[in-house]
Amino acid sequence: GVDPYDNDPELADFAGNCNLTRTAAAKVQGQWLNGDPTGMGADRALIIGDLNAYANEDPITTLEALGYTDLVEAYAGGNAWSDGGHTYVFDGELGSLDYALANDAALLRVTGAAAWHINADEPFALDYNDFNPAANYVPDEWKASDHDPVIVGLDLAQPQADLQAVAGALAALLPAGDATTTKRIEKAIDSLEQALTADWWTDDQTITTKKVFDEIRDAIVQLELVVADGVVEAEVAQAAIDILVNAARQLARIAIIAATNAGGDAVKLAEAEASMAEAAVYVADGLYNEAINAYKVAWDKATKA
């Protein structure tokens, strides 16, 4: 038979040159990533870079059909010039060739995305590579390429692993220098072990109950007493507090990201953000218990959004 990819020209459907080949490549890439190619059980995937296809062409819609979300479209309003999503200019016409595409698991970690317009819209006169002598080179971002990059914000939080790590670090302190410190550290470990109850977690970053925040807070209460006593274990205890506070922040932020990605209620999301801001003030003032409570409120608002 005839190889459909041999001499794959632009067709009458205006899809562009080599559309069959480009679409087939996109399909193979998406299916390959969805099949755990590393064999490590990883479920999060990002496809980023110049995909040599415009947003409505078959290669991109094929990847979307395989479960990948165009992050510029999702977060910046779209890929059209009017939406600020274009990344390339050719003969005075603008379009998007550069993407960040996330599968559903990776989407939970995305905090935002946008095209950074530092290249495509700039005049050729600034393109030192093709038009100007090397002496005109300036070490800044302008016209570093002919394509605009896409910037993606990610929260790579691992709160469950952080809690486990803190529990292990505290266990390594036992027995402590005195009985009181030993008892307090043991209570903190017990609270963390309770916070890590398997049924309270859906994976390594999302939880099913706000009880996790209560247990983190109880652990911090014990650790604050260790710090206040100024014992030799105080430095590790303070480091543990810092990690636990950040883990609580991450849990709340992940819930907000998930609710935002799902189109959650704007009012509740605004209330969640207000609680996050309140928590940040508490952390700056060293009021860790109040901060954990504020993060718990933010998580609760987000999960109900």
Short mmCIF file of C-alpha atoms in Angstrom, two decimals, residues 37-236:
data_model
loop_
_atom_site.label_atom_id
_atom_site.label_comp_id
_atom_site.label_asym_id
_atom_site.label_seq_id
_atom_site.Cartn_x
_atom_site.Cartn_y
_atom_site.Cartn_z
CA PRO A 37 7.13 5.14 29.99
CA THR A 38 9.62 5.32 32.87
CA GLY A 39 8.01 2.37 34.64
CA MET A 40 8.11 4.31 37.91
CA GLY A 41 4.38 4.78 38.37
CA ALA A 42 4.59 8.50 37.63
CA ASP A 43 1.21 9.90 36.68
CA ARG A 44 2.03 13.58 36.12
CA ALA A 45 3.16 14.78 32.70
CA LEU A 46 3.87 18.13 31.04
CA ILE A 47 4.43 18.59 27.32
CA ILE A 48 6.29 21.84 26.73
CA GLY A 49 8.00 23.58 23.85
CA ASP A 50 7.59 24.39 20.17
CA LEU A 51 5.07 21.84 18.85
CA ASN A 52 5.01 23.26 15.31
CA ALA A 53 1.21 23.44 15.25
CA TYR A 54 -1.33 26.15 15.83
CA ALA A 55 -3.87 25.81 18.61
CA ASN A 56 -6.75 24.61 16.44
CA GLU A 57 -4.69 22.26 14.31
CA ASP A 58 -5.03 18.48 14.60
CA PRO A 59 -1.79 17.82 16.55
CA ILE A 60 -2.90 20.05 19.42
CA THR A 61 -6.51 18.90 19.46
CA THR A 62 -5.25 15.29 19.38
CA LEU A 63 -3.21 15.87 22.52
CA GLU A 64 -6.18 17.57 24.16
CA ALA A 65 -8.35 14.56 23.31
CA LEU A 66 -5.75 12.39 25.06
CA GLY A 67 -6.29 14.34 28.27
CA TYR A 68 -3.85 17.25 28.02
CA THR A 69 -4.92 20.80 28.90
CA ASP A 70 -3.48 23.80 27.06
CA LEU A 71 -2.31 25.86 30.03
CA VAL A 72 -2.11 29.20 28.22
CA GLU A 73 -5.68 28.72 27.10
CA ALA A 74 -6.75 27.69 30.59
CA TYR A 75 -4.94 30.43 32.52
CA ALA A 76 -4.28 33.30 30.13
CA GLY A 77 -7.56 33.36 28.22
CA GLY A 78 -6.52 31.74 24.97
CA ASN A 79 -3.94 31.47 22.20
CA ALA A 80 -5.27 34.21 19.93
CA TRP A 81 -3.52 37.56 19.53
CA SER A 82 -6.41 39.32 21.25
CA ASP A 83 -5.93 37.05 24.27
CA GLY A 84 -2.20 37.64 24.46
CA GLY A 85 -1.47 33.98 23.87
CA HIS A 86 0.44 34.15 20.60
CA THR A 87 4.08 33.05 20.60
CA TYR A 88 5.17 33.52 16.98
CA VAL A 89 4.95 36.04 14.15
CA PHE A 90 5.35 34.98 10.53
CA ASP A 91 5.03 37.50 7.68
CA GLY A 92 3.10 39.81 9.97
CA GLU A 93 0.61 37.12 11.07
CA LEU A 94 0.47 36.02 14.67
CA GLY A 95 -0.26 32.61 16.14
CA SER A 96 0.73 30.13 18.80
CA LEU A 97 3.28 27.39 18.14
CA ASP A 98 4.64 27.04 21.67
CA TYR A 99 2.77 25.30 24.46
CA ALA A 100 2.67 23.88 27.92
CA LEU A 101 0.17 21.01 28.06
CA ALA A 102 -0.60 19.20 31.31
CA ASN A 103 -2.43 15.96 31.97
CA ASP A 104 -5.03 15.88 34.74
CA ALA A 105 -2.59 14.78 37.44
CA ALA A 106 -0.08 17.50 36.59
CA LEU A 107 -2.85 20.07 36.33
CA LEU A 108 -3.37 19.82 40.09
CA ARG A 109 0.10 21.29 40.58
CA VAL A 110 -0.20 24.17 38.10
CA THR A 111 -0.60 27.61 39.66
CA GLY A 112 -0.68 29.62 36.43
CA ALA A 113 0.66 29.95 32.89
CA ALA A 114 1.18 32.63 30.26
CA ALA A 115 3.19 33.41 27.14
CA TRP A 116 6.10 35.76 27.87
CA HIS A 117 6.23 38.25 25.01
CA ILE A 118 9.93 38.94 24.74
CA ASN A 119 10.70 37.70 21.23
CA ALA A 120 7.93 37.34 18.68
CA ASP A 121 6.77 40.95 18.77
CA GLU A 122 10.24 42.46 18.79
CA PRO A 123 11.69 43.97 15.56
CA PHE A 124 14.21 42.08 13.47
CA ALA A 125 16.66 44.88 14.11
CA LEU A 126 17.15 43.45 17.59
CA ASP A 127 17.90 39.99 16.26
CA TYR A 128 21.67 40.09 16.59
CA ASN A 129 21.95 36.49 15.35
CA ASP A 130 20.72 37.22 11.82
CA PHE A 131 20.96 40.95 11.24
CA ASN A 132 23.34 42.66 13.61
CA PRO A 133 27.01 42.13 14.39
CA ALA A 134 27.90 40.30 17.57
CA ALA A 135 29.03 43.58 19.12
CA ASN A 136 25.37 44.59 19.33
CA TYR A 137 24.62 41.73 21.70
CA VAL A 138 23.01 42.80 24.98
CA PRO A 139 22.60 40.23 27.79
CA ASP A 140 18.89 40.79 28.35
CA GLU A 141 15.75 38.88 27.49
CA TRP A 142 14.67 40.80 24.38
CA LYS A 143 14.74 38.99 21.04
CA ALA A 144 16.63 36.04 22.46
CA SER A 145 14.77 33.85 19.96
CA ASP A 146 12.08 34.11 17.30
CA HIS A 147 9.54 32.35 19.56
CA ASP A 148 8.07 33.50 22.86
CA PRO A 149 8.50 31.13 25.80
CA VAL A 150 5.57 29.88 27.85
CA ILE A 151 6.01 30.25 31.59
CA VAL A 152 4.30 27.77 33.93
CA GLY A 153 3.95 28.12 37.69
CA LEU A 154 4.08 24.86 39.62
CA ASP A 155 3.62 23.96 43.26
CA LEU A 156 5.74 20.81 43.63
CA ALA A 157 4.60 20.23 47.17
CA GLN A 158 4.99 16.88 48.87
CA PRO A 159 3.29 17.50 52.23
CA GLN A 160 2.80 13.83 53.10
CA ALA A 161 6.48 13.12 52.53
CA ASP A 162 7.36 16.20 54.58
CA LEU A 163 5.32 14.95 57.54
CA GLN A 164 6.97 11.56 57.30
CA ALA A 165 10.41 13.14 57.15
CA VAL A 166 9.73 15.29 60.23
CA ALA A 167 8.47 12.29 62.18
CA GLY A 168 11.66 10.44 61.29
CA ALA A 169 13.88 13.35 62.25
CA LEU A 170 12.16 13.67 65.62
CA ALA A 171 12.44 9.94 66.27
CA ALA A 172 16.18 10.24 65.72
CA LEU A 173 16.36 12.62 68.71
CA LEU A 174 15.07 9.98 71.13
CA PRO A 175 15.86 9.50 73.86
CA ALA A 176 16.26 13.21 74.44
CA GLY A 177 18.49 14.77 77.08
CA ASP A 178 15.73 14.84 79.69
CA ALA A 179 12.45 13.04 80.35
CA THR A 180 10.25 16.09 79.73
CA THR A 181 11.72 16.76 76.30
CA THR A 182 11.49 13.07 75.43
CA LYS A 183 7.80 13.04 76.33
CA ARG A 184 7.07 16.16 74.28
CA ILE A 185 8.85 14.82 71.22
CA GLU A 186 7.03 11.51 71.57
CA LYS A 187 3.70 13.35 71.68
CA ALA A 188 4.65 15.31 68.55
CA ILE A 189 5.53 12.07 66.75
CA ASP A 190 2.23 10.51 67.83
CA SER A 191 0.34 13.50 66.38
CA LEU A 192 2.22 13.24 63.11
CA GLU A 193 1.57 9.52 62.86
CA GLN A 194 -2.11 10.27 63.38
CA ALA A 195 -1.95 12.97 60.69
CA LEU A 196 -0.53 10.36 58.32
CA THR A 197 -3.51 8.02 58.76
CA ALA A 198 -3.85 6.33 55.37
CA ASP A 199 -7.59 6.97 55.06
CA TRP A 200 -6.99 10.69 55.46
CA TRP A 201 -4.94 10.91 52.24
CA THR A 202 -5.95 10.35 48.64
CA ASP A 203 -2.34 10.59 47.41
CA ASP A 204 0.86 12.34 48.41
CA GLN A 205 -0.60 15.82 48.25
CA THR A 206 -4.37 15.79 48.91
CA ILE A 207 -6.28 14.98 52.06
CA THR A 208 -9.85 13.99 52.84
CA THR A 209 -10.27 15.60 56.25
CA LYS A 210 -9.25 18.76 58.05
CA LYS A 211 -8.23 16.60 61.01
CA VAL A 212 -4.78 16.52 59.42
CA PHE A 213 -4.40 20.21 60.27
CA ASP A 214 -5.46 19.57 63.87
CA GLU A 215 -2.78 16.90 64.29
CA ILE A 216 -0.13 19.12 62.72
CA ARG A 217 -1.12 21.88 65.13
CA ASP A 218 -0.90 19.51 68.12
CA ALA A 219 2.57 18.42 67.05
CA ILE A 220 3.66 22.04 66.76
CA VAL A 221 2.36 22.79 70.26
CA GLN A 222 4.69 20.17 71.71
CA LEU A 223 7.63 21.30 69.61
CA GLU A 224 7.15 24.93 70.62
CA LEU A 225 7.58 23.84 74.25
CA VAL A 226 10.84 22.14 73.33
CA VAL A 227 12.05 25.31 71.62
CA ALA A 228 11.00 27.48 74.55
CA ASP A 229 13.02 25.34 76.96
CA GLY A 230 16.19 26.00 74.97
CA VAL A 231 17.35 22.38 75.21
CA VAL A 232 19.83 20.89 72.77
CA GLU A 233 16.93 19.50 70.73
CA ALA A 234 15.46 22.99 70.25
CA GLU A 235 17.17 23.67 66.90
CA VAL A 236 15.79 20.52 65.31
#
